[in-house]
Short mmCIF file of C-alpha atoms in Angstrom, two decimals:
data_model
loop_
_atom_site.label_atom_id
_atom_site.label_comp_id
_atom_site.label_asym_id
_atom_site.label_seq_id
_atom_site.Cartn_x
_atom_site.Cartn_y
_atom_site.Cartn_z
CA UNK A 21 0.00 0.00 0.00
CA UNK A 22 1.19 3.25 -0.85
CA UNK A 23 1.50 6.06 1.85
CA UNK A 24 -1.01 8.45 0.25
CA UNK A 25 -3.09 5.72 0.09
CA UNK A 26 -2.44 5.01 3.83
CA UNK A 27 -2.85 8.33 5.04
CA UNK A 28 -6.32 8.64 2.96
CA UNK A 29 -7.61 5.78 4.77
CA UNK A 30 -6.46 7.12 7.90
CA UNK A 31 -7.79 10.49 7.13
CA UNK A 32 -11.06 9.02 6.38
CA UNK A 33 -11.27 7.38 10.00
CA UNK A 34 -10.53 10.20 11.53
CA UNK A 35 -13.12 12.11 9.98
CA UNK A 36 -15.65 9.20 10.31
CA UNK A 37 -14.98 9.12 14.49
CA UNK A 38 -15.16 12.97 14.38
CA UNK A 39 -18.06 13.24 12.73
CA UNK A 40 -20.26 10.31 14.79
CA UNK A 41 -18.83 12.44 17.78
CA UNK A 42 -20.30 15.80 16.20
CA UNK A 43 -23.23 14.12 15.18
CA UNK A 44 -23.79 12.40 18.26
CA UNK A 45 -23.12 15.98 20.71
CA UNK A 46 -25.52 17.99 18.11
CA UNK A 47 -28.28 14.87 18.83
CA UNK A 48 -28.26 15.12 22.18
CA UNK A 49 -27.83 18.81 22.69
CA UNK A 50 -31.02 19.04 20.17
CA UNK A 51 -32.77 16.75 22.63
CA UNK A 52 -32.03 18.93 25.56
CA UNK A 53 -33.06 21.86 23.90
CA UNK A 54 -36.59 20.38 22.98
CA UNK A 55 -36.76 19.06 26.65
CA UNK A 56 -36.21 22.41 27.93
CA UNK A 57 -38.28 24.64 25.40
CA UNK A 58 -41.25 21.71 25.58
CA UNK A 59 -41.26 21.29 29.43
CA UNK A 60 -44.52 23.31 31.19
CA UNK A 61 -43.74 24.82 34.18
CA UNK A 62 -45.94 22.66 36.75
CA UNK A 63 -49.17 25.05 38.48
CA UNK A 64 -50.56 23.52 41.89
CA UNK A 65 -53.68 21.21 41.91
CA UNK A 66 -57.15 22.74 41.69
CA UNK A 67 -58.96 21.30 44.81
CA UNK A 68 -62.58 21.19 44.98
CA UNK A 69 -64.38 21.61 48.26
CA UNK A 70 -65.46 18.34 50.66
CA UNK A 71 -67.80 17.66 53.06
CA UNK A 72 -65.26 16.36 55.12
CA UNK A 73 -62.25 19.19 54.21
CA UNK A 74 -60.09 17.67 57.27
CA UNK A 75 -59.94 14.50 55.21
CA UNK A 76 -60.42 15.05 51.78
CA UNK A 77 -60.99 17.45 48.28
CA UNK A 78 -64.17 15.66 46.73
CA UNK A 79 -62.52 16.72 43.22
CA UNK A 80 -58.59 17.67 42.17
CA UNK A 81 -57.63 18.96 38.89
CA UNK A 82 -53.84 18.63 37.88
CA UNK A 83 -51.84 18.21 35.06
CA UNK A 84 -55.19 17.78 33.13
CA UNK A 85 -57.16 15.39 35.13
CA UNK A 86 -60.07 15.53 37.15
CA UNK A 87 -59.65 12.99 39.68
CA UNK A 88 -62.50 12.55 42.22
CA UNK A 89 -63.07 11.41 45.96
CA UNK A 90 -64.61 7.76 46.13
CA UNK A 91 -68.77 8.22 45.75
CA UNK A 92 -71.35 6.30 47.50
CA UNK A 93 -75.19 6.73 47.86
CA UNK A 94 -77.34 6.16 50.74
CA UNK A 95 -76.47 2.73 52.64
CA UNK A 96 -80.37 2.27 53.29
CA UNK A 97 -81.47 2.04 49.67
CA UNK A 98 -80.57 -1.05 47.35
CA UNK A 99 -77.67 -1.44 44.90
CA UNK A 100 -79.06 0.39 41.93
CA UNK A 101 -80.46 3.14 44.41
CA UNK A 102 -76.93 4.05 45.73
CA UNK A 103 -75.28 3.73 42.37
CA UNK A 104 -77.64 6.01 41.18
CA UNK A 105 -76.75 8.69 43.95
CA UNK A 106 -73.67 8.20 43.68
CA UNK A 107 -73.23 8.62 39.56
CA UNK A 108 -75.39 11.99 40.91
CA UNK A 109 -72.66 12.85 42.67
CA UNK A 110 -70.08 12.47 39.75
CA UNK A 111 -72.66 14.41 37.45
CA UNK A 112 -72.28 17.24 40.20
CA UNK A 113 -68.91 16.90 40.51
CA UNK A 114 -68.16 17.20 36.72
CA UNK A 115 -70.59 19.94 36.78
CA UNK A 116 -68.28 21.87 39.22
CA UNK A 117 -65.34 21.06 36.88
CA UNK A 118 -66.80 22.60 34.19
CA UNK A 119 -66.75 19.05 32.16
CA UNK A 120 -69.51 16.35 31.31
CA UNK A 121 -69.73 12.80 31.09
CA UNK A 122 -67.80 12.93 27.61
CA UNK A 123 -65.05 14.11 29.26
CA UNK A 124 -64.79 11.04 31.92
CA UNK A 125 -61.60 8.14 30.69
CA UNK A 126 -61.96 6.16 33.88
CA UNK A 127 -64.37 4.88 36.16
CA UNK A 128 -63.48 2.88 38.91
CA UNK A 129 -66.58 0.87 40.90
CA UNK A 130 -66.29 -0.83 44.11
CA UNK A 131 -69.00 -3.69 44.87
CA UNK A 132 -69.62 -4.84 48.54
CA UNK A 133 -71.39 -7.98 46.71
CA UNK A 134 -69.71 -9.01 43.12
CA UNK A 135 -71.83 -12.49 42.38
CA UNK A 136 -75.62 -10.66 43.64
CA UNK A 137 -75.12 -7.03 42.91
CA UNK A 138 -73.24 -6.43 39.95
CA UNK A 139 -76.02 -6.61 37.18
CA UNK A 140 -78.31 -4.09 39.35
CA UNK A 141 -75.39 -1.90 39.84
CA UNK A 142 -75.00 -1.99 35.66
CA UNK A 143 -77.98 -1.49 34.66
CA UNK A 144 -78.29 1.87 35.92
CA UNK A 145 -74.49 2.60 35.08
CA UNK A 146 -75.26 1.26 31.51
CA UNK A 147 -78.45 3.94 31.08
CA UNK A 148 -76.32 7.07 32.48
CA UNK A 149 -73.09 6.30 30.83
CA UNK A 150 -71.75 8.52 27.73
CA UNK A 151 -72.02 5.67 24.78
CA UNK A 152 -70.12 8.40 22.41
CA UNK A 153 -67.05 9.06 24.86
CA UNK A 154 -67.03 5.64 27.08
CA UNK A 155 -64.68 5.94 29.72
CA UNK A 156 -62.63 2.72 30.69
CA UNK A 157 -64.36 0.52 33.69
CA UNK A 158 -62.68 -1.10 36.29
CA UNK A 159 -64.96 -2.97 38.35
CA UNK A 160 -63.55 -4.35 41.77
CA UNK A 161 -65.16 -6.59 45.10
CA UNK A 162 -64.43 -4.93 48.11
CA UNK A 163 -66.02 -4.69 51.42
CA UNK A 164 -67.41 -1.03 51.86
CA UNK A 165 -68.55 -0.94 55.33
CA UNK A 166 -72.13 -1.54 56.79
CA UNK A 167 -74.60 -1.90 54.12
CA UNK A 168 -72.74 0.10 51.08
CA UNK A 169 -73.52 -2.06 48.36
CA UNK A 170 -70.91 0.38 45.89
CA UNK A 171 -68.35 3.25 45.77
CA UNK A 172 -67.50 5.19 42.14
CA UNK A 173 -64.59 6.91 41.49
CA UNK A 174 -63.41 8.41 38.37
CA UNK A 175 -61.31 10.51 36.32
CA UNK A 176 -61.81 12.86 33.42
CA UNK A 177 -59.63 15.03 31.67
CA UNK A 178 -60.02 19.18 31.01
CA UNK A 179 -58.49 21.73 29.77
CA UNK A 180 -54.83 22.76 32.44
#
């Protein structure tokens, strides 16, 4: 091999590993620079008022969420009675929010009694529910307390 030839090859390398190395620093400082000029600066939660303020907000709104206390109806009525009150509840919540049931993406339920309850409890979530913006459903057994046959709790997103 001749030397020119040698030193072009060399040459070459060089330039190869210096460019990656530019190419690579440029890539990375571009991807700090849309970090930085992207990032929002972060505002407080929004809390709405409770019933029980030494607890709990009934509603927060952060980051684009409305996320909501747990919701339960009156422990003397049946199944469908208190998931009725308590999808009242969300309606009023929402209300306060400014939002609607389109704006809902998850509802969570809580069932005292999965294997008797559950198709009371959807029939009356089935008739209230937004069929054009359906939130996702989780739908969990848990014990409540004395006679609460179900607990809602969802989240919907709005405007920061």
């Amino acid at each position: 091999m001749k030397a020119n030839q040698q030193f072009h090859r060399s040459t070459m390398v060089t330039l190869a590993k210096d460019t990656a190395v530019s190419l690579s620093v440029g890539v990375i400082a571009g991807a700090l620079l849309a970090v930085t000029l992207t990032k929002k600066k972060s505002t407080p939660p929004i809390r709405g008022p409770s019933n029980k303020p030494w607890r709990m907000s009934k509603w927060v709104q952060h980051n684009g969420v409305v996320r909501t206390q747990g919701l339960v109806g009156d422990p003397d009525k049946s199944a469908a009675e208190q998931t009725q009150e308590a999808l009242d509840k969300l309606d009023e919540i929402l209300q306060e929010a400014g939002l609607t049931r389109a704006h809902l993406i998850s509802v969570t339920i809580f069932i005292a009694d999965y294997d008797n309850k559950f198709d009371e409890m959807n029939q009356v979530y089935d008739a209230w529910v937004d069929k054009a913006g359906l939130p996702t459903r989780l739908c969990v057994q848990a014990y409540l307390g004395p006679k609460y046959a179900v607990e809602i709790r969802a989240e919907a997103w709005c405007e920061d």
